[in-house]
Amino acid sequence: MIHWDSALTILGMGITTYLTRIGGYLLLGGKSLSPRATAMMDIIPGCVLISVLAPSFASGRVTDLAGLAITVFAATRLALLPTMAIGIVSTGLLRAVFP
Amino acid sequence: MVSIKKKGKNFEVVCVLVAERSAGDIHTRMSDTVAPRSALDGGFWPEFLRGMRTSIPVMIGFIPFGLLLGRQAVQQGVSVFSVPLMTGLNYGGGSEFAAVNLWANPLPVVLIIGVTLLINCRHVLMGAALAPWLKEVPRRKALLWLFLMCDETWALSLSDTQKRQKFSVGYYFGIGWCLYGTWVGSTFLGAYLGAKIGDLTRYGFDMAFPAVFLVILRGMWKDHRMSIPWIVSLLVGVVVYRLYPGAWCVPAGTVAGALTAACIVRRVG
């Protein structure tokens, strides 16, 4: 069973998140961006992704950071799937060897 | 001492990343994440399939986290059926982990919704980056499509759009629906199985996400103007995460990077 308060919370979360999704589109409408804003929009998406990644870089464990460094290295030269495989396997092995 | 060491290492990693990218031709290397030429001018369904293929590694990355979220949610007292309801209506992993951690009795409804807003406000910037490519799409359709815009769908779709100078609906839906289904399904499975499954992220599967994002970042890299805002985002994100564990680093790092970008763009003109 779902209680009314959890239903309310979930509904509120859903509406809030949806509004953030359409917010940028609605703010810009059909307008074109100025060259300055376009330059900003080239840079900002990366800032979003890097901020989402920050917790991985903030890990206090040496094995995790070593695994991350290997993944970063792989990401600069390989496609997504091999990068992922190398990241997962190397991190898993490092954790198994140095618990 | 430990933190100084770590900071140095992070910085080194970023410098390596930056150097690698400026040294080589990124666009040709990015092509390995995109489908063969034959699908370039396909209709909706070939593009949908191309999106599905692209999303496979990301789906692999979603599953351990979905299972983990479902398991944590049930342990925190969220009912088994509320879990897919939450992940299906809200569909934003970071905010869901935060909500589950704040879940208590009595339920802090306003706090959870407020935190959801803070964590997901980056979507506004993401939507703004995508909006110019949706100019020809009828407004009502665009608003519906944006429901599927999660970090990965947005990033993959945007980098594909920038590369081809054209937004592909089929590609967007191919990625979007696969990831949506995977997320809702795996969180429900995690909730349903509960403690019966271990924490897969402990075996290295948590590195799947950095891998996805790093490869996407490589594709977004254009010139060195990006390096300073990106490094600022990383440093602020890391510091905030160390001070306030949880998802606060996401809005903090994004805003810090965006402000830096604004300064740089203004100075360069």
Coordinates of C-alpha atoms in Angstrom, one line a residue, chain B residues 142-249:
Chain B
A142 CA 8.8 19.3 -27.3
L143 CA 7.3 19.5 -23.8
L144 CA 6.4 15.9 -23.9
W145 CA 9.7 14.8 -25.2
L146 CA 11.6 16.6 -22.4
F147 CA 10.1 14.3 -19.8
L148 CA 12.7 11.7 -20.9
M149 CA 15.7 14.1 -20.6
C150 CA 18.0 12.6 -18.0
D151 CA 21.7 13.4 -17.8
E152 CA 22.8 10.6 -20.1
T153 CA 20.0 10.9 -22.7
W154 CA 20.6 14.6 -22.9
A155 CA 24.4 14.4 -23.1
L156 CA 24.5 11.7 -25.7
S157 CA 21.7 13.3 -27.8
L158 CA 23.2 16.8 -27.5
S159 CA 26.7 15.7 -28.6
D160 CA 25.2 13.7 -31.5
T161 CA 23.1 16.8 -32.4
Q162 CA 26.1 19.1 -32.3
K163 CA 28.1 16.7 -34.4
R164 CA 25.5 16.4 -37.2
Q165 CA 24.0 19.8 -36.7
K166 CA 20.6 18.3 -36.5
F167 CA 18.4 16.9 -33.7
S168 CA 17.4 13.3 -34.2
V169 CA 14.1 12.5 -32.5
G170 CA 14.4 8.8 -33.2
Y171 CA 17.9 8.7 -31.6
Y172 CA 16.7 10.7 -28.6
F173 CA 13.8 8.3 -28.1
G174 CA 15.9 5.2 -28.6
I175 CA 18.2 6.2 -25.8
G176 CA 15.5 7.8 -23.7
W177 CA 13.1 4.9 -23.6
C178 CA 15.8 2.3 -23.1
L179 CA 17.2 4.2 -20.1
Y180 CA 13.8 5.0 -18.7
G181 CA 12.7 1.4 -18.8
T182 CA 16.1 0.2 -17.4
W183 CA 15.9 2.7 -14.5
V184 CA 12.3 2.0 -13.5
G185 CA 12.7 -1.7 -14.0
S186 CA 16.0 -2.1 -12.1
T187 CA 14.8 0.1 -9.2
F188 CA 11.7 -1.9 -8.9
L189 CA 13.7 -5.1 -9.0
G190 CA 16.0 -3.8 -6.3
A191 CA 13.0 -2.9 -4.1
Y192 CA 11.3 -6.3 -4.8
L193 CA 14.4 -8.4 -4.1
G194 CA 15.5 -6.2 -1.2
A195 CA 18.5 -7.5 0.7
K196 CA 18.6 -10.7 -1.3
I197 CA 21.0 -9.0 -3.7
G198 CA 24.3 -7.6 -2.6
D199 CA 25.6 -4.2 -3.4
L200 CA 27.0 -4.6 -7.0
T201 CA 28.5 -1.2 -6.9
R202 CA 31.1 -2.5 -4.5
Y203 CA 32.6 -4.7 -7.2
G204 CA 33.6 -1.8 -9.4
F205 CA 30.3 -1.3 -11.3
D206 CA 30.1 2.2 -9.9
M207 CA 32.9 3.1 -12.3
A208 CA 30.5 2.6 -15.1
F209 CA 29.1 6.1 -14.6
P210 CA 32.4 8.0 -14.6
A211 CA 33.2 6.1 -17.7
V212 CA 30.0 7.2 -19.5
F213 CA 30.4 10.8 -18.4
L214 CA 34.1 11.0 -19.2
V215 CA 33.6 9.7 -22.7
I216 CA 30.8 12.2 -23.2
L217 CA 32.9 15.0 -21.8
R218 CA 35.6 14.1 -24.3
G219 CA 33.1 14.6 -27.1
M220 CA 32.0 18.0 -25.7
W221 CA 35.5 19.3 -25.5
K222 CA 36.2 22.0 -28.1
D223 CA 38.9 24.4 -27.0
H224 CA 40.9 25.3 -24.0
R225 CA 38.4 28.0 -23.0
M226 CA 36.4 25.2 -21.4
S227 CA 39.2 24.0 -19.2
I228 CA 39.0 26.6 -16.5
P229 CA 35.2 26.4 -15.9
W230 CA 35.4 22.6 -15.9
I231 CA 38.2 22.6 -13.4
V232 CA 36.4 25.0 -11.2
S233 CA 33.3 22.8 -11.3
L234 CA 35.3 19.8 -10.4
L235 CA 37.2 21.5 -7.5
V236 CA 34.0 23.1 -6.1
G237 CA 32.1 19.9 -6.5
V238 CA 34.8 17.9 -4.7
V239 CA 35.1 20.3 -1.9
V240 CA 31.4 20.6 -1.4
Y241 CA 31.0 16.9 -1.5
R242 CA 33.7 16.5 1.2
L243 CA 31.9 19.1 3.4
Y244 CA 28.3 18.0 2.7
P245 CA 28.0 14.5 1.5
G246 CA 25.1 13.9 -0.8
A247 CA 24.1 15.6 -4.0
W248 CA 24.7 19.2 -3.0
C249 CA 27.9 19.1 -5.0

